[in-house]
Amino acid sequence: MSPASGNGHGPEPIQLGASALRRQILVQLRRDGASSPEQLATTLQASRTGVLQQLRSLEAAGLVDRRAVRHGVGRPRHLYDVTPEAQSLFPANYDALAAGLLAAIGAVGGDDLIEEVFDARRRLIASQVRARLDERVPAGAPLEARVRELAVIQDEQGYLSSATVDADGAIRLHECNCAIFGVASQSSAPCDAELALFTDVLGVDLVRESHIASGDRTCTYRIVEAGEA
C-alpha cells in the first residue's frame, strides 16, 4: 500500500481483517520480542485501537502475555510478548526432521536398525494404547468395541480414523490420513510397526486391504478373528 500524500502525517493505517492483523501481531512479536501496542501499530501500519483490540483477544486466549514497564514518572508502559502456548501457531518442519533422522539411522545401522527403532516405538505405544483400551472398554466387551476405541485413539493422533462393521459382521479400521506420510513414504518400517501394533493391542490378526503410502486413498485394515479365512 502506498503512503498517503499531502496530509503531513505519514502513511495511513492499513485496514487489515481481524484474523490477518492477529497473525501479523504474533509474527512481529516473535521477530522483535516484547513490544508496546504503539510499536506494533507503527511497524504494521495499523491503528493502535485495532492492535490493542487484537492483543487483548490474544491475551485472553493465552497466546500473549503483558507486563508493565516503568520509564520515569507517569503511568507504566505495557509490553506484550508471545507465550510458549503460541508456538504451535508458527511454522514447523517436523516432517523434514523425521525424514532426516530416519536417513541418519539408516546410515548408521541400515534397515535393521530402522526396524529396531520402530519396533521399540511400537512397544512403547502399545502399552499406552492397551491401558487406554482397558480403561475405556469394559472387560468382556465385543471386539468391535475395542476396534472403535482404537479408531478414536488414532483419530486423536491425526489419522482421520473410523471403524465400520459390514452386514456380514466384518470389522474394518479405516485411516483416511497418514499422519507420518513423510516418513512412511521413505520406509516400510513405520507401516509394518503400525500393523504389528494393531495386532498386538487387539489380540487378533489384521489384513491390510489398502495403503496410503502405496498410493491408495486410505489405509484399511480388516480384523480377522480366530477361525476366519
PDB file of C-alpha atoms in Angstrom:
ATOM      1  CA  MET A   1       0.000   0.000   0.000  1.00  0.00           C
ATOM      2  CA  SER A   2       1.440   3.355  -0.942  1.00  0.00           C
ATOM      3  CA  PRO A   3       1.673   6.132   1.670  1.00  0.00           C
ATOM      4  CA  ALA A   4      -0.993   8.785   1.694  1.00  0.00           C
ATOM      5  CA  SER A   5       0.307  12.094   0.457  1.00  0.00           C
ATOM      6  CA  GLY A   6      -0.427  15.692   1.286  1.00  0.00           C
ATOM      7  CA  ASN A   7      -1.601  15.250   4.900  1.00  0.00           C
ATOM      8  CA  GLY A   8       1.780  15.563   6.587  1.00  0.00           C
ATOM      9  CA  HIS A   9       1.095  12.631   8.888  1.00  0.00           C
ATOM     10  CA  GLY A  10       2.796   9.791   7.043  1.00  0.00           C
ATOM     11  CA  PRO A  11       1.144   6.608   5.786  1.00  0.00           C
ATOM     12  CA  GLU A  12      -2.448   5.810   6.608  1.00  0.00           C
ATOM     13  CA  PRO A  13      -3.030   2.736   8.792  1.00  0.00           C
ATOM     14  CA  ILE A  14      -3.618  -0.447   6.842  1.00  0.00           C
ATOM     15  CA  GLN A  15      -7.151  -1.779   7.274  1.00  0.00           C
ATOM     16  CA  LEU A  16      -6.468  -5.428   7.969  1.00  0.00           C
ATOM     17  CA  GLY A  17      -9.042  -8.065   8.807  1.00  0.00           C
ATOM     18  CA  ALA A  18      -9.023  -9.193  12.433  1.00  0.00           C
ATOM     19  CA  SER A  19      -7.517 -12.605  11.697  1.00  0.00           C
ATOM     20  CA  ALA A  20      -4.832 -11.158   9.398  1.00  0.00           C
ATOM     21  CA  LEU A  21      -3.858  -8.498  11.926  1.00  0.00           C
ATOM     22  CA  ARG A  22      -3.806 -11.038  14.729  1.00  0.00           C
ATOM     23  CA  ARG A  23      -1.437 -13.218  12.722  1.00  0.00           C
ATOM     24  CA  GLN A  24       0.838 -10.280  11.883  1.00  0.00           C
ATOM     25  CA  ILE A  25       0.988  -9.265  15.532  1.00  0.00           C
ATOM     26  CA  LEU A  26       2.083 -12.750  16.580  1.00  0.00           C
ATOM     27  CA  VAL A  27       4.744 -12.906  13.872  1.00  0.00           C
ATOM     28  CA  GLN A  28       6.053  -9.442  14.731  1.00  0.00           C
ATOM     29  CA  LEU A  29       6.268 -10.268  18.440  1.00  0.00           C
ATOM     30  CA  ARG A  30       8.139 -13.452  17.586  1.00  0.00           C
ATOM     31  CA  ARG A  31      10.585 -11.465  15.473  1.00  0.00           C
ATOM     32  CA  ASP A  32      11.113  -8.419  17.704  1.00  0.00           C
ATOM     33  CA  GLY A  33      10.260  -9.638  21.192  1.00  0.00           C
ATOM     34  CA  ALA A  34       8.255  -7.689  23.760  1.00  0.00           C
ATOM     35  CA  SER A  35       6.652  -4.636  22.169  1.00  0.00           C
ATOM     36  CA  SER A  36       4.130  -1.975  23.042  1.00  0.00           C
ATOM     37  CA  PRO A  37       0.863  -1.513  21.146  1.00  0.00           C
ATOM     38  CA  GLU A  38       2.269   1.723  19.757  1.00  0.00           C
ATOM     39  CA  GLN A  39       5.372  -0.011  18.418  1.00  0.00           C
ATOM     40  CA  LEU A  40       3.290  -2.732  16.800  1.00  0.00           C
ATOM     41  CA  ALA A  41       0.876  -0.241  15.273  1.00  0.00           C
ATOM     42  CA  THR A  42       3.760   1.706  13.749  1.00  0.00           C
ATOM     43  CA  THR A  43       5.544  -1.352  12.393  1.00  0.00           C
ATOM     44  CA  LEU A  44       2.409  -2.948  10.976  1.00  0.00           C
ATOM     45  CA  GLN A  45       0.959   0.371   9.764  1.00  0.00           C
ATOM     46  CA  ALA A  46      -2.246  -0.461  11.622  1.00  0.00           C
ATOM     47  CA  SER A  47      -4.332   1.563  14.038  1.00  0.00           C
ATOM     48  CA  ARG A  48      -3.387   1.443  17.701  1.00  0.00           C
ATOM     49  CA  THR A  49      -7.001   0.702  18.593  1.00  0.00           C
ATOM     50  CA  GLY A  50      -7.110  -2.276  16.250  1.00  0.00           C
ATOM     51  CA  VAL A  51      -3.780  -3.605  17.510  1.00  0.00           C
ATOM     52  CA  LEU A  52      -4.807  -3.228  21.142  1.00  0.00           C
ATOM     53  CA  GLN A  53      -8.089  -4.991  20.492  1.00  0.00           C
ATOM     54  CA  GLN A  54      -6.312  -7.966  18.955  1.00  0.00           C
ATOM     55  CA  LEU A  55      -3.691  -8.024  21.716  1.00  0.00           C
ATOM     56  CA  ARG A  56      -6.457  -8.289  24.289  1.00  0.00           C
ATOM     57  CA  SER A  57      -8.031 -11.157  22.379  1.00  0.00           C
ATOM     58  CA  LEU A  58      -4.680 -12.910  22.126  1.00  0.00           C
ATOM     59  CA  GLU A  59      -4.045 -12.345  25.825  1.00  0.00           C
ATOM     60  CA  ALA A  60      -7.441 -13.814  26.720  1.00  0.00           C
ATOM     61  CA  ALA A  61      -6.562 -16.868  24.613  1.00  0.00           C
ATOM     62  CA  GLY A  62      -3.239 -17.271  26.441  1.00  0.00           C
ATOM     63  CA  LEU A  63      -1.189 -16.621  23.312  1.00  0.00           C
ATOM     64  CA  VAL A  64       0.419 -13.374  24.501  1.00  0.00           C
ATOM     65  CA  ASP A  65       1.145 -12.011  27.946  1.00  0.00           C
ATOM     66  CA  ARG A  66       1.571  -8.474  29.203  1.00  0.00           C
ATOM     67  CA  ARG A  67       3.941  -6.824  31.643  1.00  0.00           C
ATOM     68  CA  ALA A  68       4.208  -3.273  32.897  1.00  0.00           C
ATOM     69  CA  VAL A  69       7.494  -1.391  32.490  1.00  0.00           C
ATOM     70  CA  ARG A  70       8.103   1.916  34.217  1.00  0.00           C
ATOM     71  CA  HIS A  71      10.081   4.605  32.423  1.00  0.00           C
ATOM     72  CA  GLY A  72      10.316   7.639  34.649  1.00  0.00           C
ATOM     73  CA  VAL A  73       7.274   9.357  36.062  1.00  0.00           C
ATOM     74  CA  GLY A  74       3.771   8.723  34.886  1.00  0.00           C
ATOM     75  CA  ARG A  75       1.869   5.614  34.018  1.00  0.00           C
ATOM     76  CA  PRO A  76       3.859   2.444  33.213  1.00  0.00           C
ATOM     77  CA  ARG A  77       4.078   1.249  29.633  1.00  0.00           C
ATOM     78  CA  HIS A  78       2.663  -2.176  28.819  1.00  0.00           C
ATOM     79  CA  LEU A  79       4.715  -4.558  26.714  1.00  0.00           C
ATOM     80  CA  TYR A  80       3.283  -7.677  25.083  1.00  0.00           C
ATOM     81  CA  ASP A  81       5.070 -10.850  24.076  1.00  0.00           C
ATOM     82  CA  VAL A  82       4.144 -14.297  22.804  1.00  0.00           C
ATOM     83  CA  THR A  83       3.717 -17.157  25.269  1.00  0.00           C
ATOM     84  CA  PRO A  84       5.008 -20.727  24.849  1.00  0.00           C
ATOM     85  CA  GLU A  85       1.427 -21.737  24.003  1.00  0.00           C
ATOM     86  CA  ALA A  86       1.682 -19.727  20.782  1.00  0.00           C
ATOM     87  CA  GLN A  87       4.487 -21.887  19.406  1.00  0.00           C
ATOM     88  CA  SER A  88       2.090 -24.301  17.713  1.00  0.00           C
ATOM     89  CA  LEU A  89       0.808 -21.431  15.541  1.00  0.00           C
ATOM     90  CA  PHE A  90       4.187 -20.871  13.908  1.00  0.00           C
ATOM     91  CA  PRO A  91       5.619 -22.910  11.025  1.00  0.00           C
ATOM     92  CA  ALA A  92       7.179 -26.253  11.900  1.00  0.00           C
ATOM     93  CA  ASN A  93       9.219 -28.683   9.831  1.00  0.00           C
ATOM     94  CA  TYR A  94       8.759 -31.930  11.706  1.00  0.00           C
ATOM     95  CA  ASP A  95       8.418 -33.988   8.516  1.00  0.00           C
ATOM     96  CA  ALA A  96      11.871 -32.928   7.362  1.00  0.00           C
ATOM     97  CA  LEU A  97      13.304 -33.582  10.825  1.00  0.00           C
ATOM     98  CA  ALA A  98      11.759 -37.046  10.969  1.00  0.00           C
ATOM     99  CA  ALA A  99      12.912 -37.866   7.444  1.00  0.00           C
ATOM    100  CA  GLY A 100      16.414 -36.654   8.280  1.00  0.00           C
ATOM    101  CA  LEU A 101      16.536 -38.740  11.434  1.00  0.00           C
ATOM    102  CA  LEU A 102      15.328 -41.777   9.512  1.00  0.00           C
ATOM    103  CA  ALA A 103      18.077 -41.288   6.948  1.00  0.00           C
ATOM    104  CA  ALA A 104      20.668 -40.856   9.711  1.00  0.00           C
ATOM    105  CA  ILE A 105      19.538 -44.037  11.478  1.00  0.00           C
ATOM    106  CA  GLY A 106      19.748 -45.892   8.183  1.00  0.00           C
ATOM    107  CA  ALA A 107      23.227 -44.522   7.553  1.00  0.00           C
ATOM    108  CA  VAL A 108      24.397 -45.736  10.967  1.00  0.00           C
ATOM    109  CA  GLY A 109      22.811 -49.168  11.090  1.00  0.00           C
ATOM    110  CA  GLY A 110      20.977 -49.818   7.851  1.00  0.00           C
ATOM    111  CA  ASP A 111      17.453 -51.148   7.525  1.00  0.00           C
ATOM    112  CA  ASP A 112      17.865 -53.461  10.507  1.00  0.00           C
ATOM    113  CA  LEU A 113      18.432 -50.566  12.876  1.00  0.00           C
ATOM    114  CA  ILE A 114      15.480 -48.659  11.404  1.00  0.00           C
ATOM    115  CA  GLU A 115      13.240 -51.649  12.088  1.00  0.00           C
ATOM    116  CA  GLU A 116      14.595 -51.955  15.635  1.00  0.00           C
ATOM    117  CA  VAL A 117      13.834 -48.283  16.323  1.00  0.00           C
ATOM    118  CA  PHE A 118      10.253 -48.527  15.070  1.00  0.00           C
ATOM    119  CA  ASP A 119       9.744 -51.796  16.914  1.00  0.00           C
ATOM    120  CA  ALA A 120      10.861 -50.146  20.153  1.00  0.00           C
ATOM    121  CA  ARG A 121       8.489 -47.245  19.444  1.00  0.00           C
ATOM    122  CA  ARG A 122       5.689 -49.725  18.786  1.00  0.00           C
ATOM    123  CA  ARG A 123       6.207 -51.392  22.171  1.00  0.00           C
ATOM    124  CA  LEU A 124       6.062 -48.048  23.971  1.00  0.00           C
ATOM    125  CA  ILE A 125       2.883 -47.005  22.186  1.00  0.00           C
ATOM    126  CA  ALA A 126       1.301 -50.426  22.651  1.00  0.00           C
ATOM    127  CA  SER A 127       1.494 -50.184  26.426  1.00  0.00           C
ATOM    128  CA  GLN A 128      -0.225 -46.790  26.335  1.00  0.00           C
ATOM    129  CA  VAL A 129      -2.935 -47.944  23.939  1.00  0.00           C
ATOM    130  CA  ARG A 130      -3.637 -51.108  25.930  1.00  0.00           C
ATOM    131  CA  ALA A 131      -4.035 -49.032  29.097  1.00  0.00           C
ATOM    132  CA  ARG A 132      -6.481 -46.719  27.282  1.00  0.00           C
ATOM    133  CA  LEU A 133      -8.478 -49.646  25.908  1.00  0.00           C
ATOM    134  CA  ASP A 134      -8.642 -51.344  29.313  1.00  0.00           C
ATOM    135  CA  GLU A 135      -9.840 -48.078  30.858  1.00  0.00           C
ATOM    136  CA  ARG A 136     -12.470 -47.221  28.247  1.00  0.00           C
ATOM    137  CA  VAL A 137     -13.731 -50.652  27.131  1.00  0.00           C
ATOM    138  CA  PRO A 138     -15.356 -52.957  29.720  1.00  0.00           C
ATOM    139  CA  ALA A 139     -13.870 -56.398  30.242  1.00  0.00           C
ATOM    140  CA  GLY A 140     -15.664 -58.934  28.090  1.00  0.00           C
ATOM    141  CA  ALA A 141     -16.852 -56.310  25.592  1.00  0.00           C
ATOM    142  CA  PRO A 142     -17.040 -57.482  21.958  1.00  0.00           C
ATOM    143  CA  LEU A 143     -14.059 -56.965  19.694  1.00  0.00           C
ATOM    144  CA  GLU A 144     -15.986 -54.292  17.815  1.00  0.00           C
ATOM    145  CA  ALA A 145     -15.919 -52.051  20.918  1.00  0.00           C
ATOM    146  CA  ARG A 146     -12.133 -52.300  21.155  1.00  0.00           C
ATOM    147  CA  VAL A 147     -11.733 -51.542  17.454  1.00  0.00           C
ATOM    148  CA  ARG A 148     -13.979 -48.491  17.721  1.00  0.00           C
ATOM    149  CA  GLU A 149     -11.968 -47.165  20.675  1.00  0.00           C
ATOM    150  CA  LEU A 150      -8.719 -47.819  18.797  1.00  0.00           C
ATOM    151  CA  ALA A 151     -10.155 -45.777  15.919  1.00  0.00           C
ATOM    152  CA  VAL A 152     -10.838 -42.926  18.366  1.00  0.00           C
ATOM    153  CA  ILE A 153      -7.242 -43.095  19.595  1.00  0.00           C
ATOM    154  CA  GLN A 154      -5.872 -42.991  16.054  1.00  0.00           C
ATOM    155  CA  ASP A 155      -8.225 -40.168  15.120  1.00  0.00           C
ATOM    156  CA  GLU A 156      -6.853 -38.115  18.014  1.00  0.00           C
ATOM    157  CA  GLN A 157      -3.389 -38.603  16.511  1.00  0.00           C
ATOM    158  CA  GLY A 158      -4.458 -37.105  13.187  1.00  0.00           C
ATOM    159  CA  TYR A 159      -5.234 -40.241  11.174  1.00  0.00           C
ATOM    160  CA  LEU A 160      -8.907 -39.350  10.493  1.00  0.00           C
ATOM    161  CA  SER A 161      -9.848 -42.824  11.653  1.00  0.00           C
ATOM    162  CA  SER A 162     -13.132 -44.673  11.939  1.00  0.00           C
ATOM    163  CA  ALA A 163     -14.366 -48.217  12.422  1.00  0.00           C
ATOM    164  CA  THR A 164     -17.125 -49.938  10.471  1.00  0.00           C
ATOM    165  CA  VAL A 165     -18.971 -53.218  10.703  1.00  0.00           C
ATOM    166  CA  ASP A 166     -20.328 -54.740   7.482  1.00  0.00           C
ATOM    167  CA  ALA A 167     -23.625 -56.569   7.196  1.00  0.00           C
ATOM    168  CA  ASP A 168     -21.755 -59.868   7.337  1.00  0.00           C
ATOM    169  CA  GLY A 169     -20.065 -58.821  10.593  1.00  0.00           C
ATOM    170  CA  ALA A 170     -16.667 -57.986   9.089  1.00  0.00           C
ATOM    171  CA  ILE A 171     -14.942 -55.273  11.132  1.00  0.00           C
ATOM    172  CA  ARG A 172     -12.686 -52.720   9.463  1.00  0.00           C
ATOM    173  CA  LEU A 173     -10.481 -49.926  10.736  1.00  0.00           C
ATOM    174  CA  HIS A 174     -10.100 -47.040   8.292  1.00  0.00           C
ATOM    175  CA  GLU A 175      -7.475 -44.287   8.294  1.00  0.00           C
ATOM    176  CA  CYS A 176      -8.175 -41.505   5.788  1.00  0.00           C
ATOM    177  CA  ASN A 177      -4.937 -39.662   6.515  1.00  0.00           C
ATOM    178  CA  CYS A 178      -1.361 -40.755   7.103  1.00  0.00           C
ATOM    179  CA  ALA A 179      -0.073 -38.509   9.878  1.00  0.00           C
ATOM    180  CA  ILE A 180       3.515 -39.645   9.215  1.00  0.00           C
ATOM    181  CA  PHE A 181       3.389 -39.753   5.420  1.00  0.00           C
ATOM    182  CA  GLY A 182       6.785 -38.084   5.011  1.00  0.00           C
ATOM    183  CA  VAL A 183       8.412 -40.965   6.879  1.00  0.00           C
ATOM    184  CA  ALA A 184       6.126 -43.749   5.662  1.00  0.00           C
ATOM    185  CA  SER A 185       6.862 -42.870   2.045  1.00  0.00           C
ATOM    186  CA  GLN A 186      10.573 -43.479   2.644  1.00  0.00           C
ATOM    187  CA  SER A 187      10.463 -46.711   4.619  1.00  0.00           C
ATOM    188  CA  SER A 188       8.038 -49.574   5.178  1.00  0.00           C
ATOM    189  CA  ALA A 189       9.128 -49.835   8.826  1.00  0.00           C
ATOM    190  CA  PRO A 190       6.536 -47.433  10.315  1.00  0.00           C
ATOM    191  CA  CYS A 191       3.665 -49.106   8.434  1.00  0.00           C
ATOM    192  CA  ASP A 192       4.861 -52.559   9.441  1.00  0.00           C
ATOM    193  CA  ALA A 193       5.072 -51.326  13.027  1.00  0.00           C
ATOM    194  CA  GLU A 194       1.502 -49.969  12.844  1.00  0.00           C
ATOM    195  CA  LEU A 195       0.176 -53.324  11.637  1.00  0.00           C
ATOM    196  CA  ALA A 196       2.045 -55.072  14.438  1.00  0.00           C
ATOM    197  CA  LEU A 197       0.725 -52.512  16.944  1.00  0.00           C
ATOM    198  CA  PHE A 198      -2.901 -53.104  15.992  1.00  0.00           C
ATOM    199  CA  THR A 199      -2.393 -56.869  16.071  1.00  0.00           C
ATOM    200  CA  ASP A 200      -0.799 -56.591  19.499  1.00  0.00           C
ATOM    201  CA  VAL A 201      -3.384 -54.379  21.207  1.00  0.00           C
ATOM    202  CA  LEU A 202      -6.427 -56.110  19.689  1.00  0.00           C
ATOM    203  CA  GLY A 203      -5.096 -59.633  20.156  1.00  0.00           C
ATOM    204  CA  VAL A 204      -6.246 -60.726  16.688  1.00  0.00           C
ATOM    205  CA  ASP A 205      -4.847 -60.744  13.182  1.00  0.00           C
ATOM    206  CA  LEU A 206      -5.414 -57.891  10.745  1.00  0.00           C
ATOM    207  CA  VAL A 207      -5.220 -57.819   6.978  1.00  0.00           C
ATOM    208  CA  ARG A 208      -4.212 -54.535   5.352  1.00  0.00           C
ATOM    209  CA  GLU A 209      -6.515 -54.075   2.390  1.00  0.00           C
ATOM    210  CA  SER A 210      -5.381 -50.618   1.262  1.00  0.00           C
ATOM    211  CA  HIS A 211      -2.344 -48.482   1.949  1.00  0.00           C
ATOM    212  CA  ILE A 212      -1.906 -44.705   1.583  1.00  0.00           C
ATOM    213  CA  ALA A 213       1.869 -44.929   1.187  1.00  0.00           C
ATOM    214  CA  SER A 214       1.311 -47.294  -1.758  1.00  0.00           C
ATOM    215  CA  GLY A 215      -0.977 -44.809  -3.484  1.00  0.00           C
ATOM    216  CA  ASP A 216      -4.374 -45.773  -2.084  1.00  0.00           C
ATOM    217  CA  ARG A 217      -6.810 -43.228  -0.705  1.00  0.00           C
ATOM    218  CA  THR A 218      -6.973 -44.843   2.751  1.00  0.00           C
ATOM    219  CA  CYS A 219      -5.255 -47.343   4.963  1.00  0.00           C
ATOM    220  CA  THR A 220      -7.876 -50.004   5.649  1.00  0.00           C
ATOM    221  CA  TYR A 221      -7.463 -52.964   7.983  1.00  0.00           C
ATOM    222  CA  ARG A 222      -9.850 -55.911   8.110  1.00  0.00           C
ATOM    223  CA  ILE A 223      -9.927 -57.500  11.518  1.00  0.00           C
ATOM    224  CA  VAL A 224      -9.620 -61.266  11.284  1.00  0.00           C
ATOM    225  CA  GLU A 225     -10.952 -63.179  14.261  1.00  0.00           C
ATOM    226  CA  ALA A 226      -9.874 -66.694  15.114  1.00  0.00           C
ATOM    227  CA  GLY A 227     -11.204 -69.221  12.634  1.00  0.00           C
ATOM    228  CA  GLU A 228     -11.659 -66.767   9.751  1.00  0.00           C
ATOM    229  CA  ALA A 229     -10.062 -67.494   6.448  1.00  0.00           C
TER     230      ALA A 229
END
